XYZ file of C-alpha atoms in Angstrom:
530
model
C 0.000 0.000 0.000
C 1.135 3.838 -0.341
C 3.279 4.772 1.825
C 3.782 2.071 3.457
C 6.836 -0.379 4.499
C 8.106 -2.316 8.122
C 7.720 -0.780 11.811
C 10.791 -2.144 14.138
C 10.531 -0.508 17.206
C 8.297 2.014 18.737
C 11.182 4.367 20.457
C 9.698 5.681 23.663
C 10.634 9.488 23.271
C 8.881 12.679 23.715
C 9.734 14.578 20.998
C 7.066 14.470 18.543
C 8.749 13.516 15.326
C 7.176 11.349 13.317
C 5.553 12.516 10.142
C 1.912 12.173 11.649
C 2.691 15.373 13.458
C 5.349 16.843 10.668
C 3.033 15.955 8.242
C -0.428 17.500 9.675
C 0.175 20.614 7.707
C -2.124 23.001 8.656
C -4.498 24.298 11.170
C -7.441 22.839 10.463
C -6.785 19.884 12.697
C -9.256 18.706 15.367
C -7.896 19.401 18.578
C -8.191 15.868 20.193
C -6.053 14.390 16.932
C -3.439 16.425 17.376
C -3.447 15.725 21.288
C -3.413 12.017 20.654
C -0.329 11.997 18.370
C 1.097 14.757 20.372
C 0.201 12.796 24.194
C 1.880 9.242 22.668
C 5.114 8.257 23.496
C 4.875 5.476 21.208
C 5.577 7.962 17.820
C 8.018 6.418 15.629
C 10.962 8.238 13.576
C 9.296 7.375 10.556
C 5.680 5.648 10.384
C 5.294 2.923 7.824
C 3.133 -0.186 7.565
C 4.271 -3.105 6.083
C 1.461 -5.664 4.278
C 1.852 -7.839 6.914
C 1.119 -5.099 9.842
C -1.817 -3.888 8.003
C -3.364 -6.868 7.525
C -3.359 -7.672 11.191
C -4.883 -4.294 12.054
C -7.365 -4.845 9.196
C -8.414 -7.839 11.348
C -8.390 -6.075 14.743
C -10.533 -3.673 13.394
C -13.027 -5.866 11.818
C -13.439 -7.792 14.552
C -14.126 -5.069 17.076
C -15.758 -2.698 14.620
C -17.548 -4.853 12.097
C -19.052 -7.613 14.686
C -21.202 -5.060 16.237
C -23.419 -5.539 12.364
C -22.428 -8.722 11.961
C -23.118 -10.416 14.980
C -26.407 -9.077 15.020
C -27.588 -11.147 11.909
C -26.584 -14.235 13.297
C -29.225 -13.162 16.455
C -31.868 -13.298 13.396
C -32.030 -10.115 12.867
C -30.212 -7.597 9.855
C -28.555 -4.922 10.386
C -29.278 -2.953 6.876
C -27.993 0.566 8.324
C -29.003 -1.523 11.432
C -32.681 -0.696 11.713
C -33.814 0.371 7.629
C -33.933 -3.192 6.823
C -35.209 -4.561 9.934
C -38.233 -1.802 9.410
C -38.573 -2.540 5.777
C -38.880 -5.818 6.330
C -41.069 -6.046 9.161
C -43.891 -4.243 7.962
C -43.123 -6.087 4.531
C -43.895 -9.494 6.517
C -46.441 -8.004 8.645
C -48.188 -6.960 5.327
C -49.899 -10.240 4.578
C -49.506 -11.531 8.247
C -53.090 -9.936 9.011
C -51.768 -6.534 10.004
C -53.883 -4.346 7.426
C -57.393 -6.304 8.004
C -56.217 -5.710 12.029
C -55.438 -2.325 12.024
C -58.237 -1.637 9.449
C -56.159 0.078 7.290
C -57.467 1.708 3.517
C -56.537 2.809 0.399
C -52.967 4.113 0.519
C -52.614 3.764 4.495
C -50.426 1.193 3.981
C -48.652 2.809 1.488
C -48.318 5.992 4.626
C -46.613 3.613 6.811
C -43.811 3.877 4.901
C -43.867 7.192 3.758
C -43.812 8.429 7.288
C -40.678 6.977 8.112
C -39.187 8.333 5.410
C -40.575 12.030 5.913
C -39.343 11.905 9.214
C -35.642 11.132 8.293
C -36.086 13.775 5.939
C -36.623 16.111 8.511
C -34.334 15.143 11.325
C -31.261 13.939 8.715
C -29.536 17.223 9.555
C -29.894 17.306 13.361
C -28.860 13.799 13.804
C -25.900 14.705 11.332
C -24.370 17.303 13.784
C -25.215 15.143 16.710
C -23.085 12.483 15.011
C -20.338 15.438 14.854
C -20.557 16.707 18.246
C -21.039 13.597 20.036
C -18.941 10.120 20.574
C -20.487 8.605 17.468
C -20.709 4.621 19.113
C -22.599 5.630 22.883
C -25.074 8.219 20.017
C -25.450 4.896 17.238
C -26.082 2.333 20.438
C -28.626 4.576 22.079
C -30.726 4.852 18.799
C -30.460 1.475 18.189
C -32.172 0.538 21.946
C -34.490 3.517 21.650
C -35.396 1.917 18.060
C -35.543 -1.393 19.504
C -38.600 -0.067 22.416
C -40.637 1.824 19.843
C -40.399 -0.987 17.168
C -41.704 -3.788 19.920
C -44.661 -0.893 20.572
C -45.726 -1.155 17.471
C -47.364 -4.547 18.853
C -49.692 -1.985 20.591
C -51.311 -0.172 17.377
C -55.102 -0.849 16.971
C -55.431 1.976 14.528
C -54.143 3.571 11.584
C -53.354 6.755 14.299
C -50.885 4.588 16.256
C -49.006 3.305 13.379
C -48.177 6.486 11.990
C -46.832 7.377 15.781
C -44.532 4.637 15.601
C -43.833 4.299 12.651
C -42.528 7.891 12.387
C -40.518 7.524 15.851
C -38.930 4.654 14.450
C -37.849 7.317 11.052
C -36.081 9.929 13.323
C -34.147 6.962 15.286
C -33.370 5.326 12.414
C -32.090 8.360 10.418
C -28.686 8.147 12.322
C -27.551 4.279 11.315
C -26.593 5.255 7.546
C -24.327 8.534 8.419
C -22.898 6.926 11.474
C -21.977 3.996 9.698
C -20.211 5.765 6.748
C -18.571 7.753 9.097
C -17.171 5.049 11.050
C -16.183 3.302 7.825
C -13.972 6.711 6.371
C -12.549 6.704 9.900
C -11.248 3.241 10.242
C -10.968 1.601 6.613
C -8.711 2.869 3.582
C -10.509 4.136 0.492
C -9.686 0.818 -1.110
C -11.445 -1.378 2.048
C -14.343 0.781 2.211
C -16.709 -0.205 -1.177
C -15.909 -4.552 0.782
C -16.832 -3.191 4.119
C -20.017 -1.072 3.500
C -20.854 -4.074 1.165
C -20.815 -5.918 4.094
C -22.671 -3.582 6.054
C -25.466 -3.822 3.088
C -24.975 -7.809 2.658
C -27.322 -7.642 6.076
C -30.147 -6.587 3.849
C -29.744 -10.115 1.973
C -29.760 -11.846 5.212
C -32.614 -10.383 6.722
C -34.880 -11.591 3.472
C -33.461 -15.139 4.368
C -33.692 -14.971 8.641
C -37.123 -13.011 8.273
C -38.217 -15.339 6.372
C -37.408 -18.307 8.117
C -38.777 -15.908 11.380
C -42.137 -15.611 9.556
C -42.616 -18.912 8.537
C -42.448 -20.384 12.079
C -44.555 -17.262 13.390
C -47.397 -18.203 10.773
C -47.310 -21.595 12.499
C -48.420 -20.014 15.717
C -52.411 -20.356 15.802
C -54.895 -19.171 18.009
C -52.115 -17.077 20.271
C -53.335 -14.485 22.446
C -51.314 -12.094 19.903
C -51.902 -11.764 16.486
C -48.549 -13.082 14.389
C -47.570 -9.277 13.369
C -47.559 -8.837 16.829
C -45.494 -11.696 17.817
C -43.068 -10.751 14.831
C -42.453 -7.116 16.049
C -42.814 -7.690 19.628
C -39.902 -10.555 19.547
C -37.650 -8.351 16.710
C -37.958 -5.418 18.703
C -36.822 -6.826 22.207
C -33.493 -8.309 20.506
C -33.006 -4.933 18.778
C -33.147 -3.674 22.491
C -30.959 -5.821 23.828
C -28.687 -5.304 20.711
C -28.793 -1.913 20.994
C -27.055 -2.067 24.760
C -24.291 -3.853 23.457
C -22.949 -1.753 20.323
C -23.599 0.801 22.905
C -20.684 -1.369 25.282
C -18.458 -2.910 22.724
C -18.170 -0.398 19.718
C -15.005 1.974 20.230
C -15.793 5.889 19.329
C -12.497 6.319 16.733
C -8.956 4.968 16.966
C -8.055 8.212 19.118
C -10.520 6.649 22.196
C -10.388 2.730 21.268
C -8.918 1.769 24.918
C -9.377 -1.976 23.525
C -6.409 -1.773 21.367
C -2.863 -1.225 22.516
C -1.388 2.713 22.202
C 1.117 1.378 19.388
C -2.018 -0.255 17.151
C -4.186 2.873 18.464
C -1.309 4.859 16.379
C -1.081 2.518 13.504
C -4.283 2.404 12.963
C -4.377 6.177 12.761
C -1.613 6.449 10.350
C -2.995 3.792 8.095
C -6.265 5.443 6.771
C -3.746 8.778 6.233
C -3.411 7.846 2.685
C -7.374 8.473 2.295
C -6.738 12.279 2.628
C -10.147 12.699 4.376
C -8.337 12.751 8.322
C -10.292 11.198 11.269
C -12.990 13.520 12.823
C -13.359 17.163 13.129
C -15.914 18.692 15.725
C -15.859 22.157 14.165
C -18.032 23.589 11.873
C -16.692 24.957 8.620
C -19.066 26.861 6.764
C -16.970 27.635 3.542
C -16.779 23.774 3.430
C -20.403 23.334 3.529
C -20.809 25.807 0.707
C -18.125 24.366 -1.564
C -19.672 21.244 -0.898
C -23.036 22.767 -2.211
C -21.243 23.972 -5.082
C -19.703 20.662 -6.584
C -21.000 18.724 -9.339
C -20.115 14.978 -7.935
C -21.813 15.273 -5.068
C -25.177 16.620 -6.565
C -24.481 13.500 -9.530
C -24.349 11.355 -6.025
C -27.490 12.907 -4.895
C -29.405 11.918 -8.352
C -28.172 8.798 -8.145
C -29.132 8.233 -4.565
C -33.022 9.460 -5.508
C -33.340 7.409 -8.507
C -31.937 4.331 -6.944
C -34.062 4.452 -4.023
C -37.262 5.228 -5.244
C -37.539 2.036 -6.531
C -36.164 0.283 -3.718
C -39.005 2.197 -1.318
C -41.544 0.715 -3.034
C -40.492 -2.726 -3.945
C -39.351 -2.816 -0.138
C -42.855 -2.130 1.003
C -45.142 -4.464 -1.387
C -42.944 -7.040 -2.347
C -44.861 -9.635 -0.475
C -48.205 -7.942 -1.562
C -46.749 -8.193 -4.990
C -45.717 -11.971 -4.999
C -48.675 -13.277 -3.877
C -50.269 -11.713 -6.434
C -48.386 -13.698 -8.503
C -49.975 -16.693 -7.337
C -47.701 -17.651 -4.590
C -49.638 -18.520 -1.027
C -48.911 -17.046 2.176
C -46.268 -19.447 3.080
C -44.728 -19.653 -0.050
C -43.605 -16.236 -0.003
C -42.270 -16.382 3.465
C -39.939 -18.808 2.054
C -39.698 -16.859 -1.487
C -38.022 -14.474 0.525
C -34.868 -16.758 1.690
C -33.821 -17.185 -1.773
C -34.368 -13.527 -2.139
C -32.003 -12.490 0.519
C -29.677 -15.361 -1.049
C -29.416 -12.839 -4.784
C -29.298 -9.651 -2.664
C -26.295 -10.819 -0.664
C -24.479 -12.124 -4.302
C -24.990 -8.724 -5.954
C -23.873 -7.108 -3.026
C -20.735 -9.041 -2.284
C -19.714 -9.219 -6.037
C -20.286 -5.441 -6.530
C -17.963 -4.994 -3.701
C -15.058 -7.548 -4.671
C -15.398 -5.715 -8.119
C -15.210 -2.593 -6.693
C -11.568 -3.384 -5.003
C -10.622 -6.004 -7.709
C -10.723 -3.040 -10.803
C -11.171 0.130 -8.489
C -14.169 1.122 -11.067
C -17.010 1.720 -9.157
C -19.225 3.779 -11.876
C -18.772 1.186 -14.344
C -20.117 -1.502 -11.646
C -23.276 0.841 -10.758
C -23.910 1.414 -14.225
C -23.683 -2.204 -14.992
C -26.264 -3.478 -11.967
C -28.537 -1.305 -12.909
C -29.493 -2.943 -15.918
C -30.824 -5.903 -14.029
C -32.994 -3.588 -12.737
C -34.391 -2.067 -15.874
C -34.680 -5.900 -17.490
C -36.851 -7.210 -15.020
C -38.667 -3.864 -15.216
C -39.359 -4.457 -18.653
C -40.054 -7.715 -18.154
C -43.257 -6.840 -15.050
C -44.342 -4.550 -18.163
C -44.905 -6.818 -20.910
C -45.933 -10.579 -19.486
C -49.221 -11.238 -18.448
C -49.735 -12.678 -14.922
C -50.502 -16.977 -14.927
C -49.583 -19.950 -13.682
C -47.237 -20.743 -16.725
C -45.632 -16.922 -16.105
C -45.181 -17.242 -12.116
C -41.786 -18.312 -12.309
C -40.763 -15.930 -14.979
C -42.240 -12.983 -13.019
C -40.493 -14.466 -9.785
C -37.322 -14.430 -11.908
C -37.760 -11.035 -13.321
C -38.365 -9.679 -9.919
C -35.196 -11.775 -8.346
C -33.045 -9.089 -11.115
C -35.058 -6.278 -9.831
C -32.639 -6.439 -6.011
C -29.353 -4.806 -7.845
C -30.439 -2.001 -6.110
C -28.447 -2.876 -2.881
C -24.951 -2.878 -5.085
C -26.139 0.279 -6.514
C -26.797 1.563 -3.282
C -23.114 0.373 -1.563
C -21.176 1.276 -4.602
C -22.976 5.056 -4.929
C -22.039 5.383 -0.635
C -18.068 4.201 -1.706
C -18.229 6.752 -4.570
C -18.968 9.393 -1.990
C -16.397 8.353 1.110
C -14.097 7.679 -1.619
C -14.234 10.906 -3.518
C -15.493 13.874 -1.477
C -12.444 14.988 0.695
C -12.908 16.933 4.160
C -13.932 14.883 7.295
C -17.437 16.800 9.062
C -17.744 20.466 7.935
C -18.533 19.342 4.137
C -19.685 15.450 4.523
C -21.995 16.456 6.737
C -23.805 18.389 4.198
C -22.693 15.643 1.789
C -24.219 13.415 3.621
C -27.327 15.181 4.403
C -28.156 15.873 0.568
C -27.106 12.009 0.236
C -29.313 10.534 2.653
C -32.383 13.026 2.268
C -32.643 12.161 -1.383
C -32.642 8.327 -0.080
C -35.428 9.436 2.319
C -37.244 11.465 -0.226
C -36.952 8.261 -3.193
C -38.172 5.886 -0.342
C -40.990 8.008 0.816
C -42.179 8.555 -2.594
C -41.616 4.710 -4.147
C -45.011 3.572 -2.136
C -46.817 6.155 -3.301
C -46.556 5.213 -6.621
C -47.894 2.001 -6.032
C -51.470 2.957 -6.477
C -54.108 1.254 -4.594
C -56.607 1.874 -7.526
C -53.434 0.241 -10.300
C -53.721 -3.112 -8.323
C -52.363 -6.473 -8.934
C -50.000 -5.717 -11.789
C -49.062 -2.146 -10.529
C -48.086 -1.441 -14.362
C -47.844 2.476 -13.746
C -45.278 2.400 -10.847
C -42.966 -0.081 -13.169
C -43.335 2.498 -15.897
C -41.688 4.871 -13.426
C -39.121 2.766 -12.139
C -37.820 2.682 -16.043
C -37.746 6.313 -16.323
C -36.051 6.752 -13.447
C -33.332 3.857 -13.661
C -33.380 5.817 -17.426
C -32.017 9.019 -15.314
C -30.019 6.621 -13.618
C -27.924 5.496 -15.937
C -27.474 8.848 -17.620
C -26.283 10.352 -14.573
C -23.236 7.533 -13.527
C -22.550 7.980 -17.236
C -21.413 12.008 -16.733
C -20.139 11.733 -12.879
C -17.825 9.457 -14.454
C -16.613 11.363 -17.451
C -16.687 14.741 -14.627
C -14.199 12.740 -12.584
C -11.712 11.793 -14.834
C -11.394 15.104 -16.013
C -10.859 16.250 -12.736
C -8.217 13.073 -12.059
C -6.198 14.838 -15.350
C -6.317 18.183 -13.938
C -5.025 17.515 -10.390
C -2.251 15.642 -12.522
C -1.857 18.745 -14.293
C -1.731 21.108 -11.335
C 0.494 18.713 -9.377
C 2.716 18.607 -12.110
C 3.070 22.476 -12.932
C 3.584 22.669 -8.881
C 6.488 20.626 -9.150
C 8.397 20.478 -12.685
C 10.916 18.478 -11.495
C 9.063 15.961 -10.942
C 9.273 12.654 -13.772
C 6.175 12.237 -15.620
C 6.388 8.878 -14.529
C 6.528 9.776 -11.076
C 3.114 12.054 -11.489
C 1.406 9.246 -13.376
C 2.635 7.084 -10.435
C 0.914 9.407 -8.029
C 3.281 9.180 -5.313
C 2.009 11.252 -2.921
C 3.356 11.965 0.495
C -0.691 12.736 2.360
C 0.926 15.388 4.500
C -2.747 17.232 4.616
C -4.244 13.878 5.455
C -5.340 14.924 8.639
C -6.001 19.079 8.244
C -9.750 18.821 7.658
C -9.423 19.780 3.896
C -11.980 19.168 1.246
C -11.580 17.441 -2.394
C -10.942 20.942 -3.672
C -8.350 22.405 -0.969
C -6.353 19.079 -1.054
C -3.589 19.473 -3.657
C -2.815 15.475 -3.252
C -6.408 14.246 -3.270
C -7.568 12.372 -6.315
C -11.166 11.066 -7.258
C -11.158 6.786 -7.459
């Protein structure tokens, strides 16, 4: 890796030499970085990392930082930005589990249930952005998770239409943090080139909870003549784990490298020094508004925002009626329950092979562009066959290439970590755009499932294929946009320093020394798009 070679000794001496403080370069540091390179006796004369080393802490951190996701599938329930997929799938089992003749629910109702959740990230994205900022970012993530956990097992509770829109849009503004927090952690702990595998990862739990929640809801349906209703069992029982879960990542998830007291001071350093090559830093708790309005100002991240909308319109409404839709197929109850297993099975292969593509060939617009035409086939394909018992399969098929959204979705969140510089003042706007036009797609995709278009629901397909249409379009110029800008860094870095080779500048050996100053994209001189 860059920059990068054999540690031999940590040399216990005060001076603060190495390049992680040499190198800082400006004053746009965060205040408790500097103090932990500065406070260490364990700085080296010169900090490398051989491949060796970095695997190891690759391992140390995946263990301590991924296992609070992962662990929680293998409790039976997914972690999809820890609570999305757990509420998309819920209500998606809950759907033909009884819940709508319960409840008494009419028209588009249904369709509100989801909506809410997204209106309410919408509106408390921002807020829970800067809370993420201010605060440790692991005790903030745990608590929502255990305050998602309670309202989630109240939704047991809901007679009415009234009481479901309650929860339902509590559960939004405690669910709004797991996305940002998650990225955040991910930029602070993984290298640009580990971070389209691990959020991949992160995503994969969106497979999984298709194939747990369907297992889960097959043995619920067995449950007859209960003194609660199966919905009720289902989010009463997925609730209290997400509780309990909750309490733990709230115990065993570290805040950043600077506070992980799990890890020894030299891998506390190491670890540091390792992401410096990402030229994004660590955190920064200040504020920069002339970050936030360059941010505004750039084309890539607004191409990001399009392709955040127009990927998750879709998903919003598939997420939602899914179920609704497959039995409409001509699949029973039970059937679909277990429909859903193998559908977890192709979410988790087009999420896993988007990611090994993504650090195999380091192309990540190609690979959106190209699972997004799964998408628009089965599209076409809901359009133009007829609904039988000799089409059932093919539909099933067609709707199996309809889940490339989830690679889409991983791959779009590595194209922003990987190519928006500047650690808070600026992602946090990034990420508010980003994540508001995944609220606003998701809060609209139900609504265009029409309660008056039923079975077939031929108009909302006819928008998913304009808007994979804009799609496509879009990762088409972000990627021409970024290799332009690629040439011109080149260019500048070049004119900066003619002595350099042209080898040398096509080589891109950089030394990071602004790695950690808080500087955007546009400030860093050494910061390239990927």
């Amino acid at each position: 890796m860059a920059a990068v070679d054999q540690i031999d000794k940590f040399p216990h001496d005060d001076a603060i030499s190495s390049p992680s403080i040499r190198n800082f370069g400006g004053s746009g540091i965060d205040a408790e970085v500097v103090q932990f390179f500065a406070q260490s006796k364990l700085v080296p004369q010169t900090t490398v990392i051989n491949d060796v080393t970095n695997s190891r802490l690759r391992w140390l951190i995946h263990k301590r930082v991924l296992r609070s996701h992962h662990s929680f599938a293998f409790l039976t329930i997914s972690v999809f930005s820890v609570a999305q997929t757990l509420d998309k799938g819920t209500i998606n089992f809950a759907s033909i589990m009884g819940i709508r003749e319960d409840t008494r629910l009419q028209g588009q109702q249904y369709a509100w249930l989801t909506t809410c959740v997204y209106i309410a990230i919408l509106l408390w994205e921002f807020p829970t952005n800067r809370l993420i900022q201010r605060l440790p970012v692991a005790k903030y993530l745990g608590l929502n998770i255990a305050a998602w956990g309670a309202v989630l097992a109240c939704t047991a509770a809901c007679t009415d239409f009234t009481g479901l829109i309650i929860v339902r849009t509590l559960l939004g503004v405690f669910e709004c943090v797991c996305q940002p927090a998650f990225v955040f952690l991910s930029t602070m702990w993984y290298t640009r080139e580990e971070q389209a595998l691990v959020i991949g990862a992160f995503y994969s739990m969106n497979g999984f909870q298709q194939c747990v929640g369907g297992l889960i809801a097959y043995g619920i349906a067995q449950v007859h003549h209960a003194r609660l209703k199966n919905w009720q069992i289902l989010f009463t029982l997925l609730g209290c784990i997400t509780f309990v879960w909750g309490l733990f990542v709230l115990w065993w998830l570290p805040d950043s490298p600077m506070r992980a007291s799990c890890f020894s001071p030299e891998d506390r350093l190491l670890m540091a020094e390792r992401v410096r090559k990402n030229d994004t830093g660590i955190q920064n708790r200040k504020f920069k508004f002339y970050q936030a309005r360059e941010a505004l100002r750039d084309s890539t991240v607004w191409a990001v925002t399009i392709i955040s909308i127009t990927n998750a319109l879709p998903t919003g409404g598939l997420g939602a009626f899914s179920n609704i839709i497959l039995t409409e197929f001509g699949f029973t109850q039970l059937q679909t329950y277990l429909l859903a297993i193998a559908q977890g099975v192709i979410i988790m292969i087009f999420l896993f092979s988007a990611a090994y593509l993504s650090k195999r060939f380091n192309e990540r617009l190609i690979l959106e562009f190209i699972y997004t035409l799964p998408n628009v086939a089965g599209t076409i394909v809901f359009l133009c066959v007829p609904t039988s018992a000799k089409t059932k399969v093919g539909l099933l098929l067609a709707f199996y290439c309809t889940q490339g959204f989830g690679a889409v979705a991983v791959l779009n969140l590595a194209v922003m970590s990987g190519n928006i510089g500047g650690v808070y003042s600026d992602t946090i706007i990034i990420q508010e755009l980003l994540f508001s036009a995944w609220a606003v797609g998701n809060a609209v995709g139900p609504q265009v499932f029409r309660d008056n278009d039923k079975p077939r629901y031929l108009k909302a397909f006819v928008a998913h294929l304009v808007v994979y249409g804009v799609q496509l379009v879009t990762i088409f110029v972000l990627r021409v946009h970024l290799m332009r800008r690629n040439v011109l860094k080149r260019r500048e870095r070049y004119n900066r320093s003619p002595e350099q080779t042209g080898q040398e500048v096509l080589d891109e050996s950089l030394a990071h020394k602004h790695a950690f100053d808080d500087l955007t994209d546009q400030e860093n001189p050494e910061f390239t798009t990927n």
